[in-house]
PDB file of C-alpha atoms in Angstrom:
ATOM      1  CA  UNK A 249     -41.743  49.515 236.074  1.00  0.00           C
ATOM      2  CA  UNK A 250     -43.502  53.059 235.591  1.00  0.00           C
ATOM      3  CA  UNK A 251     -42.567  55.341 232.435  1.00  0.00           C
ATOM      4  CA  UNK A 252     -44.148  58.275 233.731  1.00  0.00           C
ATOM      5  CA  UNK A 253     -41.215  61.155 233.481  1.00  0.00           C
ATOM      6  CA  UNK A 254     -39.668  62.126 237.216  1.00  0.00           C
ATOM      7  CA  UNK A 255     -41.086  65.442 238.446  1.00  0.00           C
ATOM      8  CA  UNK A 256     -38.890  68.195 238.308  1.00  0.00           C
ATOM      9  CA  UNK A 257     -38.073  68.444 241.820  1.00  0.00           C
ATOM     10  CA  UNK A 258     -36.391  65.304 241.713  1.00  0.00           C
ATOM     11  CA  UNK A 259     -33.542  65.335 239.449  1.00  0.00           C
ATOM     12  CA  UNK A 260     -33.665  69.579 239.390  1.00  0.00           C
ATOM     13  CA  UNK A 261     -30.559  70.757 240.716  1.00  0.00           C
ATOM     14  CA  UNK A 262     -30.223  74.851 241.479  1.00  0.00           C
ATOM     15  CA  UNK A 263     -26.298  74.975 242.083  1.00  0.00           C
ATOM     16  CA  UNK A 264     -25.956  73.792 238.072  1.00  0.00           C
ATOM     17  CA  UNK A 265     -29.359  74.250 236.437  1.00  0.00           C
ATOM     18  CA  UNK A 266     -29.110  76.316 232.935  1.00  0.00           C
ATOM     19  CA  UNK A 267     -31.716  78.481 231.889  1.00  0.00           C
ATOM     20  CA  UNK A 268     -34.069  75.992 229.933  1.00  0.00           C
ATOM     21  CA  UNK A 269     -33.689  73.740 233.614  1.00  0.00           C
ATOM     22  CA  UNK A 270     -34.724  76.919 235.372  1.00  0.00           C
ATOM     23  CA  UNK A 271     -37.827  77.070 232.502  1.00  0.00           C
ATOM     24  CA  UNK A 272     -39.016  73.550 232.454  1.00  0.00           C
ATOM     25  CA  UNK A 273     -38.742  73.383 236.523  1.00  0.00           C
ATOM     26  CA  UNK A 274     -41.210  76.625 236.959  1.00  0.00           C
ATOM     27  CA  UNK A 275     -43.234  75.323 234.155  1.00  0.00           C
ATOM     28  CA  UNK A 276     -43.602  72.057 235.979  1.00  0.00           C
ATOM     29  CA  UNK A 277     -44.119  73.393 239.083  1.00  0.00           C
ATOM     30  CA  UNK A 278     -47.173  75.664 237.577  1.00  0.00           C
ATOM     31  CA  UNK A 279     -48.252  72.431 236.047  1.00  0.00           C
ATOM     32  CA  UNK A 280     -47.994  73.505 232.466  1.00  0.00           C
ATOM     33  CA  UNK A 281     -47.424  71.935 229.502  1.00  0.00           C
ATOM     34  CA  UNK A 282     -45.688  72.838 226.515  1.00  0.00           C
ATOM     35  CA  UNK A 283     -47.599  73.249 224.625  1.00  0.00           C
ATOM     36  CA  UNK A 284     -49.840  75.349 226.762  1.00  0.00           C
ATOM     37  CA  UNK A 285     -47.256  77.505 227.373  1.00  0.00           C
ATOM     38  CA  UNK A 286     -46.326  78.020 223.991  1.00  0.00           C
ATOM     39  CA  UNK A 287     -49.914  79.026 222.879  1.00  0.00           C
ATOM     40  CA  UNK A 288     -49.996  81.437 225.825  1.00  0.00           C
ATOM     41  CA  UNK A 289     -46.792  83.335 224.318  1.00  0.00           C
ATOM     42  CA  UNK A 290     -47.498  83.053 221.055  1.00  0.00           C
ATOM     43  CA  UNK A 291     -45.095  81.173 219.916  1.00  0.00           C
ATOM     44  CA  UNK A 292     -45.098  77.170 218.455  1.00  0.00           C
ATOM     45  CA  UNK A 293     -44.198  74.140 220.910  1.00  0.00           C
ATOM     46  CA  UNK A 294     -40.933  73.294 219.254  1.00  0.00           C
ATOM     47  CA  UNK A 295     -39.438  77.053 220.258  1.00  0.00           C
ATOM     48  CA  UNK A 296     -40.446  76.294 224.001  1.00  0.00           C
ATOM     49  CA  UNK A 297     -38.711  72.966 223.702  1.00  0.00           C
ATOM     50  CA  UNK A 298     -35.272  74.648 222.354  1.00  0.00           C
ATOM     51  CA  UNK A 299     -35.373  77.202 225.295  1.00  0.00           C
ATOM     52  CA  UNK A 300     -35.551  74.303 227.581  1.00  0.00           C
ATOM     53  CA  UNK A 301     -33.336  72.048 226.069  1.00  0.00           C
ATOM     54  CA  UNK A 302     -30.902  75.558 225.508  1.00  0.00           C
ATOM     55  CA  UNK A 303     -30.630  75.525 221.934  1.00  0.00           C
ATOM     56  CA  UNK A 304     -31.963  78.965 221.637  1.00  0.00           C
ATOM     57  CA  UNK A 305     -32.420  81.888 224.263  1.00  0.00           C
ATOM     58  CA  UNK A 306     -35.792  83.549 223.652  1.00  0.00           C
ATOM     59  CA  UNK A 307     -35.721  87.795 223.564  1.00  0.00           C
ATOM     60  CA  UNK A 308     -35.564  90.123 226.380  1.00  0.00           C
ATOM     61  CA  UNK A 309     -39.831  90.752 225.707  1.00  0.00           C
ATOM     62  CA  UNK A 310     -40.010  86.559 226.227  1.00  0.00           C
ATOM     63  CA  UNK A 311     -38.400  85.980 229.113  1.00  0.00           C
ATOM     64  CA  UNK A 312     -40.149  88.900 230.974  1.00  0.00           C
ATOM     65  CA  UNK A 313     -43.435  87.465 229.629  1.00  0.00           C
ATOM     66  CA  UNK A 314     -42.030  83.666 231.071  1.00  0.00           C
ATOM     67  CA  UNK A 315     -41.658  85.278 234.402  1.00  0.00           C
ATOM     68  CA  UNK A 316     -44.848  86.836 234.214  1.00  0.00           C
ATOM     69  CA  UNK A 317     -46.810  83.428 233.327  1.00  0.00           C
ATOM     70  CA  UNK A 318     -44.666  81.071 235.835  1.00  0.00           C
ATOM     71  CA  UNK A 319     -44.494  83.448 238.455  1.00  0.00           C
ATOM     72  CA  UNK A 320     -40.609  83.322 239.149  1.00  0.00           C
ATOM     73  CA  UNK A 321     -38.637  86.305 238.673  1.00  0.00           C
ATOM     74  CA  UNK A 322     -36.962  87.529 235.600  1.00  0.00           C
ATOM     75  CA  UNK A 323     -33.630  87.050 237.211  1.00  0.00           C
ATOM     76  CA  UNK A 324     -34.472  83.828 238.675  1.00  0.00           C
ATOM     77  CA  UNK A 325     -34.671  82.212 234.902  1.00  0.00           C
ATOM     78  CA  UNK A 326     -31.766  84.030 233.812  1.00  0.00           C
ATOM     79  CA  UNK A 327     -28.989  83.396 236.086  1.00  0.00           C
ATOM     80  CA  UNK A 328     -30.551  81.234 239.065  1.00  0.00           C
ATOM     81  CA  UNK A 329     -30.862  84.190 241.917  1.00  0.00           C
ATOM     82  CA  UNK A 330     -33.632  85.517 243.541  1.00  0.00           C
ATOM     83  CA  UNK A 331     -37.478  84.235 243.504  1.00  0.00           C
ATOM     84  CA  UNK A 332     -37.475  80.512 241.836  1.00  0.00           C
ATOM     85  CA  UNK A 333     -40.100  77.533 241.576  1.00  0.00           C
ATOM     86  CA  UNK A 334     -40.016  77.255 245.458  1.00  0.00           C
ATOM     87  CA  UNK A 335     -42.328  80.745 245.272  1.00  0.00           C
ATOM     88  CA  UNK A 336     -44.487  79.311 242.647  1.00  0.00           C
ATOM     89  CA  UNK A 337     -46.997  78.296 244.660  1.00  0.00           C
ATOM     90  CA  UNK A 338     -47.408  81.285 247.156  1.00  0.00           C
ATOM     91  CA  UNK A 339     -47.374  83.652 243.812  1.00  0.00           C
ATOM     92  CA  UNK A 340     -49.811  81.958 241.933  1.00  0.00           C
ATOM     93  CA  UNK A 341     -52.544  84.435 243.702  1.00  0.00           C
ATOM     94  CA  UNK A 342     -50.679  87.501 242.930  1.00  0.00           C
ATOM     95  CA  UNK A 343     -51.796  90.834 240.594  1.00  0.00           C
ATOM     96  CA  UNK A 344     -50.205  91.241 237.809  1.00  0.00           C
ATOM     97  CA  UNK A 345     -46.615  92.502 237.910  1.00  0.00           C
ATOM     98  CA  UNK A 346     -46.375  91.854 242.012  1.00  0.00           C
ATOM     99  CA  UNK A 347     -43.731  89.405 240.861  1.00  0.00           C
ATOM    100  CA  UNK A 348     -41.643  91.184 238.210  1.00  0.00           C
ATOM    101  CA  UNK A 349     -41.442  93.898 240.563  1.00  0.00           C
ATOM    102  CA  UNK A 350     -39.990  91.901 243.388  1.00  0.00           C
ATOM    103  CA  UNK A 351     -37.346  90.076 241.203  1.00  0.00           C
ATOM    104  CA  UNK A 352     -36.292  93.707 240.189  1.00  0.00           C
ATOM    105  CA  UNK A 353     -36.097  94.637 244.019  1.00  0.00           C
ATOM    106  CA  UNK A 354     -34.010  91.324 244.592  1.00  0.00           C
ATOM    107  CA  UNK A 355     -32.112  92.648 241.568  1.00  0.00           C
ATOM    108  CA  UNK A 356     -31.448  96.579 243.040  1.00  0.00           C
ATOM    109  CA  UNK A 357     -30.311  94.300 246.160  1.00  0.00           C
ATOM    110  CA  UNK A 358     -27.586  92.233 244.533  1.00  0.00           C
ATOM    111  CA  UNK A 359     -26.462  95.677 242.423  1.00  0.00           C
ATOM    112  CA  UNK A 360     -26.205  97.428 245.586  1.00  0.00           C
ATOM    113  CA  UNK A 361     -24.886  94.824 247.389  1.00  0.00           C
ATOM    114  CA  UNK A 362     -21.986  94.016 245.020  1.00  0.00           C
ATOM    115  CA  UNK A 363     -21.958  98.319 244.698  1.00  0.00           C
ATOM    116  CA  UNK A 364     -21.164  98.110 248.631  1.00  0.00           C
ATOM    117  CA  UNK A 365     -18.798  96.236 248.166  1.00  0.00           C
ATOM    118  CA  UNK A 366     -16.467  97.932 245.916  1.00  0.00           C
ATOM    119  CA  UNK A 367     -16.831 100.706 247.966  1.00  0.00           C
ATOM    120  CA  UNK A 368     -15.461  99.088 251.114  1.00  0.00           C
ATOM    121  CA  UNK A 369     -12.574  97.500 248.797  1.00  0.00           C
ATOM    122  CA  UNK A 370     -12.118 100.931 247.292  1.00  0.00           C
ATOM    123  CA  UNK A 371     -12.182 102.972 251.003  1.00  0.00           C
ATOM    124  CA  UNK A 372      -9.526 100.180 252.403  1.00  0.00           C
ATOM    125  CA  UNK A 373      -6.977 101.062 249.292  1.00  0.00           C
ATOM    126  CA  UNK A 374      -7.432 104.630 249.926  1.00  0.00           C
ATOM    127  CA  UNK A 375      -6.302 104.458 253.579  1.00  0.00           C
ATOM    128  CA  UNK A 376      -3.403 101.983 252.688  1.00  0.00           C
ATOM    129  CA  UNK A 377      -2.278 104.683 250.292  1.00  0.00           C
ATOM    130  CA  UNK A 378      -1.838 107.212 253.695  1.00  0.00           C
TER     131      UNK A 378
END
C-alpha cells in the first residue's frame, strides 16, 4: 500500500472547491511546493498552509501575486470562474501579466453579462407597466 498523497486532480472537485482547494490545486498543477511558494511571496510556509487549509485569506496584493506565480486568474482563486488549473499548463509560457489581464477580461464578461441582464429584466417591467 503506497503513502504517497493523491494528486490534486483526483479528489479536486470545482463545483465545491474553497479558495485554499482552488490554491493547493494550481500549486500542484505548477508542481510547487510550499514551501517554494512561500519563499517566492515572501511570506513563511505555515501562512501558505492556512490559505489552503482556509484559516486565513491572504490580502488583495497576495492573491494577485498567487495568480501571477500559478498562472490562473485572479478570479479563478477567488470564487472558482474563469481561467483555473486546466490553463496551467498552456500559460506557463506566457509574459508577464498575459494572464491577469485575461482573468480581468473574463471578469468585464461576467459584469457585463450579469449588466445585460438586468437590463432585459428591467426593459420587460417597463413594457408591462404600458
Amino acid at each position: 500500500m503506497s503513502n504517497e498523497k493523491p494528486d490534486s486532480t483526483e479528489f479536486f472537485n470545482e463545483d465545491v472547491a474553497t479558495f485554499g482547494d482552488r490554491l493547493e490545486a494550481a500549486r500542484n498543477a505548477k508542481g510547487i511546493t510550499t514551501q517554494a511558494l512561500a519563499q517566492k511571496l515572501g511570506v513563511k510556509k505555515k501562512t501558505v498552509k492556512a490559505w489552503e487549509n482556509d484559516t486565513v485569506e491572504p490580502r488583495a496584493n497576495r492573491i494577485q501575486m498567487l495568480a501571477g506565480l500559478l498562472n490562473v486568474s485572479i478570479i479563478w482563486l477567488i470564487n472558482g470562474e474563469a481561467n483555473g488549473t486546466e490553463n496551467v499548463a498552456q500559460s506557463f509560457d506566457r509574459p508577464e501579466g498575459v494572464n491577469d489581464t485575461l482573468g480581468e477580461i473574463a471578469s468585464l464578461k461576467s459584469t457585463l453579462s450579469h449588466a445585460l441582464e438586468r437590463l432585459e429584466n428591467l426593459e420587460t417591467r417597463l413594457r408591462d407597466l404600458n
